[in-house]
């Protein structure tokens, strides 16, 4: 073995160990242990304060710092849960014994953004014999409704079997613990408890336009941190800017001839994607309708293996939004093109097998190589590719660390709007399920090894078969060992992490609103079958790396203001009165910026956004529009500062004016007024009387165009 081989092994070993700690925290190696043995039993009186919605007592007991021990980006090792565990602290799920029944009712503190009502505990692992002695009872298996699982069904079935859980392929009249949906949260509308594997709004948020907008906002605030997303323009609304900027770039340097990739909004599997070198080549219309799309800088120097372009499919679990918990699968897939790569030129722009890595396209190329081996063929495991790079001397630890950073930053970009969707579908205080979701990140490595985000899939394919041409032109699905190895691991370990019995108690309230971890295993609670299972393939990266990324969660704080003033639960748009209330409560108007100007600002921004989002049914100001108004107000008030400082200053000002109690007050005020209310005064204000205001707003927009 050469030194280099030795190094590679060490590096891969270190990479693997990056995730082992998470596994250790989450799994319970013990078999069938009665949870209610006296020493391990939660003390209900110490945990329950009312009807099961106040976790404050538990919170204090279970609290621990989630700080990393090192300040270096992603090199820091979080204090593992087992190092600070408190074996005597009570389980923080709130429990209430029902006299005479031996049953335990169980409530859940606010977690994942909503409350769960009381329900019969699954964790009752004791029964009583006639003389009152306790007999251990076998744990009831976790129940999973798979009736809506669609193409992920095969991998899901295998996972459930491995976990010895119970599958309900046709659904179940009684509630299940977990609902597995194939497409969206709304696949099944009647879920009031348990956990669903989709977040409301995720499909919408991750469409190409919305993702680009969310990342753009972050690029405006943190340009250096968000340089992993190619420069993008939204069509049709930014066509003029796009054309003008490309023209200017070409004029200033005639040797420049950039290439762009055009992706239809909501498209997938490479459908409708094409490359262009000139804005005049854009196909702007579908029939008489303008085409919604993103046009993006084409990364023309990708890293090649075997002269082929490839991309990485990485699976990421969002375990919870509140508190934010992100896990990354240590193993992923790489998808290879099937025609040797050349930098784009007019002649090869249409060569999809050279430029697009989509499996669904390349599988139809005569050069596609199906292989049962992980390290050859047109679809390989990520680890086999990293190994290969490591052999060549690439610092794969650095690459992996950059990928983790990209994932955390991308999730931080979409969380604010997801929270708006979440509160609309599952208002706090109402019964409803909690959510988690596996996302598919598509990442390209540039020649210089920098990872670039291509897109995030809300519905990554979980198929474990692949299409194979069994006779000329005849395709059939055949088992794909590479897919099975990766995807079953991801689904199984997601289920293990979501096991309601192993669920960690969570409560917000630490200085950064992060999770206070209490390890289920250490509390002597329901063990899973992990004794027979491999270590978790999912590695926790957030809150583990909170320290390095928490400063980026600025827009979330603005979204919190927005949600606070939404008023009617279930809303996603701010009405004019609510916007006025926001301005008044935060004391943002004065003689230079009157309430009439506020109304004009509201009308102007809302009107522009309703044109940008023509399919939106709700009237009013959405989060994106509110952000624009907020940035405008910040720029007006703190002229001398840079954008980020302007926004931070305004946020601090607003937050200082909003005491912790004022939210409900604001909501009540807003509830009394609806959009288009006759009392809304701005309709009495002719727009052209405020041309001065409009002028400054225009200037502001121009200064912020991409
Ligand atoms: P889809 O959802 O249709 O798969 P993607 O955004 O993933 O759309 O793009 C499809 C493929 O196009 C990617 O897998 C990648 O190979 C290529 N691609 C996408 N964006 C870029 C880019 N900015 N630069 C270079 N290649 C890209």
XYZ file of C-alpha atoms and ligand atoms in Angstrom:
733
model
C 0.000 0.000 0.000
C 1.404 3.390 -0.932
C 1.463 6.360 1.423
C -1.179 7.956 -0.666
C -3.446 4.923 -0.287
C -2.894 5.096 3.427
C -3.859 8.762 3.467
C -6.940 8.066 1.443
C -8.062 5.423 3.885
C -7.452 7.780 6.790
C -9.361 10.582 5.099
C -12.295 8.373 4.268
C -12.226 7.025 7.793
C -12.303 10.559 9.155
C -15.123 11.452 6.824
C -17.147 8.522 8.017
C -16.473 9.403 11.614
C -17.814 12.888 10.919
C -21.233 11.352 11.117
C -20.709 8.658 13.680
C -21.329 10.947 16.595
C -24.799 11.734 15.333
C -25.464 8.047 15.035
C -24.315 7.430 18.554
C -26.573 10.112 19.872
C -29.602 8.830 18.093
C -29.618 5.075 18.251
C -30.471 2.795 21.062
C -28.468 -0.367 21.056
C -30.513 -2.070 23.742
C -33.309 -4.481 22.961
C -36.881 -4.205 24.236
C -36.312 -2.454 27.531
C -39.374 -1.580 29.571
C -39.515 2.193 29.546
C -41.618 2.484 32.629
C -39.344 0.789 35.092
C -39.350 2.921 38.219
C -35.839 4.251 37.765
C -36.405 5.348 34.192
C -39.986 6.403 34.461
C -40.729 10.028 33.792
C -42.101 11.911 36.694
C -45.348 13.241 35.271
C -45.914 15.725 38.030
C -42.618 17.385 37.333
C -43.282 17.693 33.643
C -46.907 18.496 33.199
C -48.158 21.900 34.068
C -51.455 22.214 32.302
C -52.962 20.211 29.507
C -49.654 19.292 28.121
C -48.514 22.335 26.270
C -46.067 23.963 28.624
C -42.646 22.458 28.436
C -40.886 25.063 30.491
C -40.140 22.798 33.440
C -38.748 20.123 31.201
C -36.861 22.674 29.214
C -34.885 23.864 32.165
C -33.960 20.373 33.192
C -32.890 19.103 29.844
C -31.060 22.197 28.684
C -27.542 21.958 27.391
C -25.376 24.109 25.260
C -25.194 23.179 21.611
C -22.043 25.170 21.071
C -19.198 23.755 19.082
C -15.888 23.470 20.790
C -13.969 25.013 17.930
C -14.490 28.238 16.098
C -13.121 26.995 12.766
C -15.676 26.442 10.022
C -16.931 22.884 10.202
C -13.814 21.601 11.879
C -15.360 22.106 15.299
C -16.624 19.077 17.134
C -19.917 19.614 18.899
C -20.066 18.415 22.455
C -21.667 15.025 22.017
C -24.890 14.439 23.852
C -23.418 11.566 25.795
C -20.739 13.823 27.213
C -23.260 16.056 28.910
C -26.103 13.658 29.487
C -28.026 13.747 32.680
C -29.253 10.293 33.436
C -31.577 11.573 36.113
C -33.365 14.234 34.146
C -36.973 13.445 33.340
C -38.244 12.704 29.903
C -39.650 15.922 28.636
C -42.658 14.651 26.813
C -45.498 15.502 29.074
C -47.270 12.526 30.469
C -50.405 12.125 32.485
C -51.380 8.855 34.106
C -55.073 8.074 33.900
C -56.178 6.628 37.185
C -57.273 3.040 37.103
C -56.485 2.440 33.460
C -52.755 2.056 33.616
C -52.728 4.204 30.499
C -50.628 7.221 29.963
C -51.810 10.198 28.040
C -49.043 12.017 26.388
C -48.776 15.576 25.175
C -45.950 17.116 23.255
C -44.277 20.403 23.761
C -44.249 22.783 20.839
C -41.766 21.377 18.446
C -41.374 21.363 14.700
C -43.569 24.406 14.574
C -46.788 23.108 16.042
C -48.469 21.401 18.938
C -49.783 17.920 19.079
C -52.835 17.152 21.116
C -52.900 14.554 23.802
C -53.008 11.036 22.560
C -52.702 7.634 23.987
C -49.104 6.843 24.590
C -47.446 4.246 22.454
C -44.721 4.172 24.952
C -46.688 2.402 27.625
C -44.430 -0.525 27.967
C -45.783 -1.970 31.113
C -48.854 -3.812 32.059
C -49.933 -4.829 35.542
C -50.539 -8.318 36.863
C -53.394 -8.900 39.278
C -51.437 -8.092 42.417
C -50.255 -4.894 40.876
C -46.725 -5.936 39.927
C -45.414 -4.567 36.671
C -44.877 -6.863 33.734
C -42.779 -5.709 30.829
C -44.818 -5.485 27.670
C -43.504 -5.699 24.176
C -43.251 -2.346 22.490
C -46.018 -1.730 19.989
C -44.395 -1.392 16.590
C -44.353 2.008 14.986
C -47.100 2.246 12.376
C -46.501 3.692 8.932
C -49.204 4.608 6.418
C -47.641 3.868 3.039
C -50.782 4.250 0.954
C -49.523 7.456 -0.705
C -45.863 6.508 -1.045
C -45.926 6.082 -4.836
C -42.514 5.421 -6.354
C -40.711 5.352 -3.001
C -42.799 2.355 -1.945
C -40.243 -0.363 -2.635
C -37.445 1.271 -0.659
C -39.902 2.182 2.089
C -41.162 -1.388 2.395
C -37.637 -2.731 2.792
C -36.866 -0.076 5.402
C -40.000 -0.803 7.436
C -39.205 -4.482 7.346
C -35.650 -3.922 8.535
C -36.972 -1.845 11.426
C -39.651 -4.446 12.255
C -42.274 -1.723 12.088
C -45.818 -2.132 10.827
C -46.854 -1.028 7.376
C -50.385 -0.005 6.390
C -50.302 -0.131 2.588
C -53.983 0.738 2.274
C -53.999 3.359 5.009
C -55.631 2.883 8.372
C -58.777 4.144 10.030
C -56.964 4.818 13.300
C -54.075 7.260 13.261
C -50.645 6.063 12.203
C -47.411 7.281 13.706
C -45.893 8.161 10.338
C -47.466 9.038 6.994
C -45.260 8.608 3.952
C -46.332 10.754 1.027
C -45.001 10.461 -2.504
C -45.447 14.069 -3.586
C -46.635 16.668 -1.101
C -47.946 17.336 2.364
C -51.427 17.536 0.862
C -51.396 14.012 -0.615
C -53.636 13.141 2.314
C -55.635 16.023 3.784
C -57.048 14.385 6.895
C -54.057 13.962 9.136
C -54.319 15.492 12.587
C -51.518 13.741 14.431
C -48.347 11.792 13.845
C -45.635 12.806 11.420
C -45.763 13.438 7.689
C -42.688 13.143 5.483
C -43.446 16.389 3.621
C -43.601 20.009 4.698
C -46.396 22.207 3.420
C -45.059 24.575 0.782
C -41.832 22.682 0.094
C -42.773 21.879 -3.508
C -43.573 25.544 -4.169
C -40.502 26.836 -2.350
C -38.096 24.655 -4.291
C -39.405 25.469 -7.741
C -36.575 27.003 -9.684
C -37.846 30.583 -9.538
C -38.628 30.579 -5.835
C -35.344 28.942 -4.920
C -33.489 31.493 -7.030
C -35.358 34.346 -5.341
C -34.671 32.999 -1.866
C -30.974 32.549 -2.630
C -30.825 35.982 -4.268
C -32.097 37.608 -1.076
C -29.305 35.871 0.793
C -26.792 36.880 -1.881
C -27.836 40.501 -1.376
C -27.241 40.212 2.355
C -24.256 37.853 2.418
C -22.622 37.945 -1.031
C -19.470 36.062 -0.046
C -21.349 33.298 1.737
C -23.795 32.642 -1.093
C -21.444 32.498 -4.052
C -22.179 28.786 -4.528
C -25.293 29.485 -6.596
C -24.785 30.531 -10.235
C -25.936 33.990 -11.195
C -29.581 33.705 -12.217
C -32.317 35.841 -13.763
C -36.015 35.213 -13.499
C -37.987 35.207 -16.729
C -39.964 36.952 -17.980
C -39.673 39.706 -15.366
C -35.898 40.153 -15.548
C -35.459 39.723 -19.269
C -34.462 43.361 -19.775
C -31.824 43.272 -17.036
C -30.476 39.998 -18.366
C -30.160 41.289 -21.917
C -28.636 44.590 -20.839
C -26.089 42.970 -18.547
C -24.947 40.439 -21.124
C -24.691 43.121 -23.790
C -22.599 45.285 -21.493
C -20.341 42.385 -20.523
C -19.736 41.510 -24.166
C -19.094 45.119 -25.120
C -16.602 45.682 -22.355
C -14.653 42.525 -23.235
C -15.127 41.162 -26.734
C -13.310 37.939 -25.909
C -16.088 37.083 -23.432
C -18.732 34.746 -24.747
C -20.566 33.326 -21.762
C -23.040 30.472 -21.982
C -26.344 30.342 -20.136
C -28.651 27.496 -19.237
C -32.392 28.070 -19.376
C -34.573 25.999 -17.048
C -38.362 26.103 -17.046
C -39.830 26.815 -13.623
C -41.212 23.648 -12.093
C -39.449 21.509 -14.698
C -37.561 18.376 -13.741
C -35.422 15.620 -15.209
C -33.877 18.012 -17.690
C -37.221 18.653 -19.408
C -37.249 21.809 -21.506
C -33.670 22.781 -20.575
C -31.459 24.367 -23.230
C -28.232 26.316 -23.518
C -27.869 29.722 -25.122
C -25.060 32.163 -25.847
C -27.169 35.178 -26.667
C -30.313 36.629 -25.066
C -31.988 36.664 -28.474
C -32.003 32.842 -28.389
C -34.354 32.787 -25.417
C -37.709 31.153 -26.074
C -39.808 33.575 -24.117
C -43.312 32.400 -24.928
C -45.293 29.177 -24.786
C -48.108 29.878 -27.212
C -49.386 33.277 -26.178
C -48.197 32.920 -22.574
C -44.830 34.178 -21.303
C -42.716 31.260 -20.174
C -41.756 31.199 -16.476
C -38.118 30.134 -16.287
C -34.736 30.775 -14.775
C -31.805 31.648 -16.994
C -28.549 30.890 -15.274
C -24.863 31.291 -15.827
C -23.595 27.971 -17.203
C -20.679 26.487 -15.247
C -18.409 25.674 -18.148
C -15.467 24.188 -16.272
C -16.883 21.265 -14.282
C -14.684 18.648 -12.699
C -14.456 15.659 -15.028
C -13.948 11.992 -14.300
C -13.132 9.750 -17.239
C -13.555 12.919 -19.361
C -17.237 13.005 -18.353
C -19.222 15.666 -16.552
C -21.064 14.393 -13.482
C -23.138 15.788 -10.656
C -23.796 14.734 -7.082
C -27.194 13.823 -5.669
C -27.045 14.320 -1.942
C -29.904 13.415 0.388
C -30.671 15.864 3.128
C -33.197 15.422 5.907
C -34.927 18.402 7.435
C -35.980 16.793 10.656
C -37.629 19.866 12.061
C -38.101 23.538 11.227
C -38.492 24.750 14.778
C -35.907 24.166 16.062
C -34.023 23.796 12.805
C -32.496 20.334 12.490
C -30.657 19.242 9.355
C -29.058 15.885 8.603
C -26.956 14.942 5.586
C -26.643 11.438 4.206
C -23.019 10.353 4.239
C -23.577 8.389 1.067
C -25.023 9.853 -2.109
C -25.087 9.203 -5.822
C -23.175 10.635 -8.728
C -24.741 10.771 -12.182
C -22.512 10.803 -15.209
C -22.972 12.243 -18.662
C -22.570 9.778 -21.484
C -20.673 11.885 -24.016
C -17.169 13.263 -23.318
C -17.293 16.855 -22.142
C -16.161 19.846 -24.157
C -16.553 23.439 -23.161
C -19.698 24.850 -24.707
C -19.459 26.282 -28.188
C -22.123 27.039 -30.758
C -21.663 23.580 -32.306
C -22.181 21.481 -29.173
C -24.839 23.518 -27.339
C -27.540 20.974 -28.154
C -25.541 17.926 -27.038
C -27.601 17.020 -23.984
C -25.565 13.869 -23.202
C -22.489 16.098 -22.922
C -23.950 18.956 -20.851
C -26.818 17.539 -18.783
C -26.170 14.906 -16.161
C -29.801 13.871 -15.673
C -30.145 10.111 -15.362
C -33.550 10.273 -17.055
C -31.906 11.700 -20.202
C -28.652 9.764 -20.253
C -30.304 6.420 -19.683
C -31.550 6.755 -23.249
C -28.061 7.244 -24.651
C -26.440 4.222 -26.215
C -23.386 4.913 -24.027
C -25.187 4.584 -20.697
C -23.427 1.955 -18.582
C -25.522 0.021 -16.078
C -23.291 -1.442 -13.463
C -23.878 -3.346 -10.258
C -20.575 -2.013 -9.010
C -20.635 1.198 -6.994
C -17.572 2.644 -8.658
C -18.139 2.143 -12.361
C -20.936 2.885 -14.770
C -23.054 5.957 -15.318
C -24.411 6.034 -11.767
C -21.957 5.586 -8.906
C -21.886 6.121 -5.199
C -20.531 9.424 -3.945
C -18.012 7.658 -1.729
C -16.530 5.802 -4.712
C -16.041 9.115 -6.532
C -14.546 10.788 -3.470
C -12.233 7.838 -3.024
C -11.093 8.213 -6.580
C -10.466 11.913 -6.074
C -8.629 11.242 -2.839
C -6.339 8.823 -4.660
C -5.468 11.695 -6.966
C -4.531 13.784 -3.959
C -7.697 15.867 -3.632
C -8.446 17.114 -0.130
C -11.838 15.442 0.083
C -12.369 16.524 3.671
C -12.337 20.109 2.424
C -14.735 19.242 -0.399
C -17.098 17.526 2.025
C -16.941 20.431 4.422
C -17.773 22.864 1.585
C -20.704 20.670 0.594
C -22.054 20.672 4.152
C -21.773 24.464 4.238
C -23.618 24.738 0.923
C -26.435 22.547 2.225
C -26.866 24.420 5.505
C -26.820 27.805 3.765
C -29.343 26.670 1.163
C -31.713 25.385 3.820
C -31.341 28.634 5.761
C -32.372 30.486 2.590
C -35.683 28.636 2.218
C -36.669 28.234 5.857
C -38.264 31.703 6.293
C -40.905 31.126 3.623
C -41.396 27.522 4.705
C -42.316 28.818 8.125
C -44.969 31.031 6.552
C -46.429 27.995 4.773
C -46.187 25.922 7.916
C -48.152 28.293 10.132
C -50.782 28.621 7.412
C -51.362 24.871 7.155
C -50.694 23.865 10.727
C -51.455 26.886 12.909
C -49.849 26.737 16.341
C -52.244 25.468 18.960
C -54.357 23.460 16.517
C -54.043 19.694 16.219
C -52.015 18.633 13.277
C -49.108 16.459 12.314
C -45.482 17.446 12.554
C -43.347 17.265 9.448
C -39.973 16.148 8.214
C -38.662 15.836 4.663
C -35.909 14.260 2.637
C -34.608 16.633 -0.039
C -32.380 15.863 -3.001
C -29.575 18.373 -3.501
C -28.017 18.426 -6.971
C -24.468 19.677 -6.724
C -21.819 20.182 -9.379
C -18.133 20.226 -8.549
C -16.204 22.797 -10.500
C -12.766 21.988 -11.849
C -11.324 23.900 -8.889
C -13.403 21.602 -6.614
C -15.781 24.296 -5.498
C -19.309 22.864 -5.108
C -22.096 24.658 -6.948
C -25.781 24.232 -6.164
C -27.806 23.355 -9.249
C -31.143 22.727 -7.652
C -32.948 21.202 -4.710
C -35.582 18.554 -5.320
C -38.518 18.369 -2.964
C -39.278 14.921 -4.328
C -36.023 13.161 -5.049
C -36.573 9.855 -6.765
C -36.477 7.009 -4.271
C -36.795 4.340 -6.922
C -34.481 1.419 -6.412
C -34.925 0.051 -9.897
C -33.579 1.542 -13.051
C -34.814 1.572 -16.577
C -32.906 -0.805 -18.810
C -33.250 -1.404 -22.499
C -33.895 -5.142 -22.589
C -34.486 -5.221 -26.338
C -34.038 -2.450 -28.906
C -36.464 0.290 -27.863
C -37.971 -1.825 -25.050
C -37.309 -0.526 -21.538
C -37.971 -2.368 -18.334
C -37.377 -1.637 -14.666
C -34.680 -3.856 -13.205
C -33.261 -3.773 -9.648
C -30.434 -1.295 -9.159
C -28.097 -2.314 -6.317
C -26.452 1.128 -6.178
C -29.797 2.901 -5.771
C -30.966 0.353 -3.248
C -27.875 0.649 -1.106
C -28.084 4.432 -0.911
C -31.824 5.044 -0.852
C -32.891 2.309 1.541
C -30.254 3.568 3.977
C -31.590 7.116 3.715
C -35.235 6.129 4.198
C -34.553 3.617 6.952
C -32.395 6.016 8.914
C -34.826 8.872 8.417
C -37.459 6.629 9.975
C -35.100 5.763 12.819
C -34.534 9.438 13.496
C -38.269 10.130 13.346
C -39.185 7.140 15.519
C -41.732 8.754 17.842
C -40.453 6.587 20.647
C -36.900 7.779 20.346
C -37.853 11.352 19.712
C -35.751 13.763 21.615
C -37.502 16.319 23.688
C -37.194 19.678 22.123
C -37.954 23.098 23.345
C -36.985 26.497 22.156
C -35.578 28.885 24.636
C -31.833 28.648 24.490
C -30.221 31.864 23.458
C -30.397 30.958 19.795
C -33.621 29.042 19.880
C -31.766 25.803 19.357
C -32.712 22.387 20.468
C -32.099 21.279 23.966
C -31.139 17.701 23.521
C -32.142 14.912 25.783
C -31.146 11.584 24.418
C -34.004 9.085 24.251
C -31.717 6.172 24.918
C -30.255 7.752 27.960
C -33.693 8.384 29.336
C -34.334 4.663 29.312
C -37.142 5.043 26.824
C -38.337 2.834 24.039
C -35.426 1.176 22.370
C -35.537 0.656 18.628
C -34.116 -2.328 16.860
C -30.884 -0.555 16.140
C -28.868 -3.323 17.759
C -29.209 -5.181 14.485
C -28.894 -2.158 12.263
C -25.851 -0.419 10.854
C -24.831 2.972 12.292
C -26.952 5.843 11.048
C -25.992 6.996 7.577
C -27.408 10.456 8.344
C -25.154 12.970 9.988
C -26.506 15.893 11.941
C -25.076 19.158 10.665
C -27.476 21.585 12.262
C -27.706 22.549 15.103
C -24.266 20.941 15.287
C -22.722 23.798 13.314
C -24.969 26.514 14.698
C -22.048 28.679 15.655
C -20.760 28.937 12.095
C -24.104 29.604 10.439
C -26.481 31.191 12.892
C -25.623 34.718 11.786
C -27.144 33.892 8.393
C -30.616 33.414 9.860
C -31.493 37.070 9.421
C -34.404 36.701 7.020
C -35.996 34.253 9.432
C -36.180 37.039 11.972
C -37.892 39.271 9.420
C -40.248 36.386 8.607
C -41.045 36.126 12.307
C -42.153 39.772 12.244
C -44.196 39.089 9.142
C -45.921 36.065 10.681
C -46.584 38.026 13.827
C -48.566 40.620 11.894
C -50.367 38.188 9.621
C -53.354 38.276 11.880
C -55.782 35.609 10.799
C -54.297 32.198 11.253
C -53.994 30.345 8.008
C -53.041 33.503 6.103
C -49.932 33.904 4.042
C -50.446 37.530 3.000
C -50.341 40.715 4.954
C -53.271 43.081 4.431
C -52.789 46.851 4.267
C -54.079 47.410 7.775
C -51.722 44.817 9.165
C -48.861 46.499 7.320
C -49.864 49.846 8.840
C -50.037 48.199 12.252
C -46.544 46.866 11.730
C -45.262 50.345 10.813
C -47.045 51.955 13.740
C -46.093 49.358 16.324
C -42.465 49.497 15.285
C -42.634 53.307 15.121
C -41.301 53.469 11.583
C -43.303 56.458 10.342
C -42.463 60.077 10.991
C -42.929 63.462 9.381
C -40.618 62.465 6.508
C -42.353 59.158 5.998
C -46.034 59.591 6.644
C -48.684 56.917 6.880
C -49.841 57.992 3.411
C -46.388 57.104 2.102
C -46.662 53.818 3.931
C -49.890 53.080 2.086
C -48.319 53.944 -1.231
C -45.353 51.739 -0.473
C -47.727 48.906 0.330
C -49.742 49.344 -2.854
C -46.719 49.729 -5.068
C -44.854 46.701 -3.800
C -47.904 44.489 -3.552
C -48.957 45.368 -7.088
C -45.537 44.560 -8.483
C -45.457 41.239 -6.701
C -48.925 40.231 -7.779
C -47.669 40.640 -11.377
C -44.572 38.569 -10.576
C -46.685 35.833 -8.993
C -49.699 35.758 -11.302
C -50.981 32.388 -10.095
C -51.205 33.403 -6.454
C -54.792 33.357 -5.327
C -54.501 35.296 -2.075
C -54.461 39.068 -2.215
C -52.072 41.071 -0.100
C -48.387 41.233 0.663
C -46.473 37.947 0.689
C -43.183 37.399 2.472
C -41.039 38.262 -0.577
C -42.896 41.551 -0.996
C -42.614 42.247 2.726
C -38.865 41.647 2.538
C -38.636 44.156 -0.249
C -40.588 46.693 1.796
C -38.413 45.944 4.803
C -35.176 46.417 2.859
C -36.533 49.651 1.438
C -37.450 50.945 4.894
C -34.034 49.906 6.200
C -32.245 51.708 3.358
C -34.303 54.847 3.952
C -33.719 54.934 7.658
C -30.053 53.941 7.803
C -28.765 55.545 4.607
C -25.115 55.622 5.572
C -24.845 51.880 6.271
C -24.329 48.920 3.961
C -27.406 46.823 3.125
C -26.804 44.085 5.712
C -26.171 46.599 8.501
C -29.235 48.565 7.403
C -31.384 45.453 7.701
C -29.894 44.380 11.023
C -30.397 47.884 12.438
C -34.026 48.006 11.373
C -34.658 44.518 12.708
C -33.211 45.418 16.055
C -35.322 48.540 16.119
C -38.484 46.572 15.334
C -37.694 43.813 17.769
C -37.041 46.357 20.491
C -40.479 47.860 19.927
C -42.182 44.494 19.956
C -42.141 43.085 23.432
C -42.642 39.365 23.730
C -46.334 39.916 24.533
C -47.136 42.311 21.749
C -47.560 39.670 19.065
C -51.001 38.578 20.170
C -51.993 42.202 20.582
C -50.957 42.902 16.993
C -52.819 39.850 15.773
C -56.014 40.991 17.488
C -55.725 44.413 15.917
C -55.157 42.897 12.504
C -58.071 40.527 12.924
C -60.414 43.478 13.142
C -59.562 44.607 9.632
C -59.601 42.740 6.414
C -57.923 43.601 3.183
C -60.119 45.940 1.122
C -61.764 47.084 4.324
C -63.674 50.325 3.717
C -61.753 51.821 6.613
C -58.532 51.369 4.676
C -57.584 54.920 3.856
C -55.105 54.507 1.040
C -57.803 54.201 -1.602
C -58.586 57.820 -0.887
C -55.012 58.777 -1.705
C -54.447 59.383 -5.407
C -51.220 57.687 -6.484
C -49.863 60.607 -8.482
C -49.915 62.884 -5.420
C -46.979 60.861 -4.212
C -44.760 61.012 -7.213
C -41.842 62.043 -5.038
C -42.176 58.906 -3.036
C -42.558 56.791 -6.160
C -39.430 58.296 -7.610
C -37.337 57.322 -4.622
C -38.774 53.823 -4.695
C -37.825 53.438 -8.355
C -34.312 54.569 -7.621
C -34.156 52.045 -4.820
C -35.238 49.189 -7.081
C -32.690 50.141 -9.680
C -29.926 50.071 -7.116
C -30.929 46.537 -6.130
C -31.379 44.869 -9.503
C -29.142 41.783 -9.951
P -33.827 19.513 -13.689
O -34.678 19.746 -12.512
O -34.629 19.578 -14.953
O -32.997 18.291 -13.583
P -31.394 20.993 -13.143
O -31.318 22.352 -12.602
O -31.012 19.896 -12.212
O -32.853 20.768 -13.745
O -30.484 20.921 -14.428
C -30.368 19.758 -15.194
C -28.917 19.453 -15.478
O -28.331 20.538 -16.167
C -28.089 19.287 -14.222
O -28.146 17.994 -13.750
C -26.706 19.679 -14.712
O -26.064 18.612 -15.326
C -26.992 20.734 -15.759
N -26.930 22.094 -15.182
C -27.912 22.750 -14.535
N -27.533 23.976 -14.195
C -26.279 24.125 -14.615
C -25.333 25.186 -14.568
N -25.658 26.371 -14.020
N -24.127 24.986 -15.103
C -23.799 23.808 -15.673
N -24.644 22.775 -15.761
C -25.871 22.912 -15.250
